[in-house]
């Protein structure tokens, strides 16, 4: 079993689109997990490339508030689960 067959982490460019005379191209990091039973894909936005009149180019980084929210939710779950587990163990020891 090789990790490369089942897991991939790569940089991806989206299809450029035009809005108000400005061409915008999104960029993302993509993590994919393929198994015989299905798969999982996680896209994380990282930047936008903006072009005006085909000449000027600016790369605008994206602040990913969703990722921070997910990490906070997972951390709270781990802390809460640890507290509940500690209470259960303490209750069993006091018997």
JSON list of C-alpha atoms in Angstrom, two decimals, residues 63-76:
[
{"chain": "A", "resi": 63, "resn": "UNK", "atom": "CA", "xyz": [-7.93, 34.73, 5.13]},
{"chain": "A", "resi": 64, "resn": "UNK", "atom": "CA", "xyz": [-9.63, 31.38, 5.78]},
{"chain": "A", "resi": 65, "resn": "UNK", "atom": "CA", "xyz": [-11.90, 32.06, 8.77]},
{"chain": "A", "resi": 66, "resn": "UNK", "atom": "CA", "xyz": [-13.68, 28.73, 8.21]},
{"chain": "A", "resi": 67, "resn": "UNK", "atom": "CA", "xyz": [-10.46, 26.80, 8.91]},
{"chain": "A", "resi": 68, "resn": "UNK", "atom": "CA", "xyz": [-9.96, 28.70, 12.17]},
{"chain": "A", "resi": 69, "resn": "UNK", "atom": "CA", "xyz": [-13.57, 27.98, 13.14]},
{"chain": "A", "resi": 70, "resn": "UNK", "atom": "CA", "xyz": [-13.15, 24.28, 12.40]},
{"chain": "A", "resi": 71, "resn": "UNK", "atom": "CA", "xyz": [-9.95, 24.08, 14.47]},
{"chain": "A", "resi": 72, "resn": "UNK", "atom": "CA", "xyz": [-11.69, 25.84, 17.39]},
{"chain": "A", "resi": 73, "resn": "UNK", "atom": "CA", "xyz": [-14.68, 23.49, 17.21]},
{"chain": "A", "resi": 74, "resn": "UNK", "atom": "CA", "xyz": [-12.42, 20.41, 17.16]},
{"chain": "A", "resi": 75, "resn": "UNK", "atom": "CA", "xyz": [-10.33, 21.77, 20.04]},
{"chain": "A", "resi": 76, "resn": "UNK", "atom": "CA", "xyz": [-13.45, 22.45, 22.13]}
]
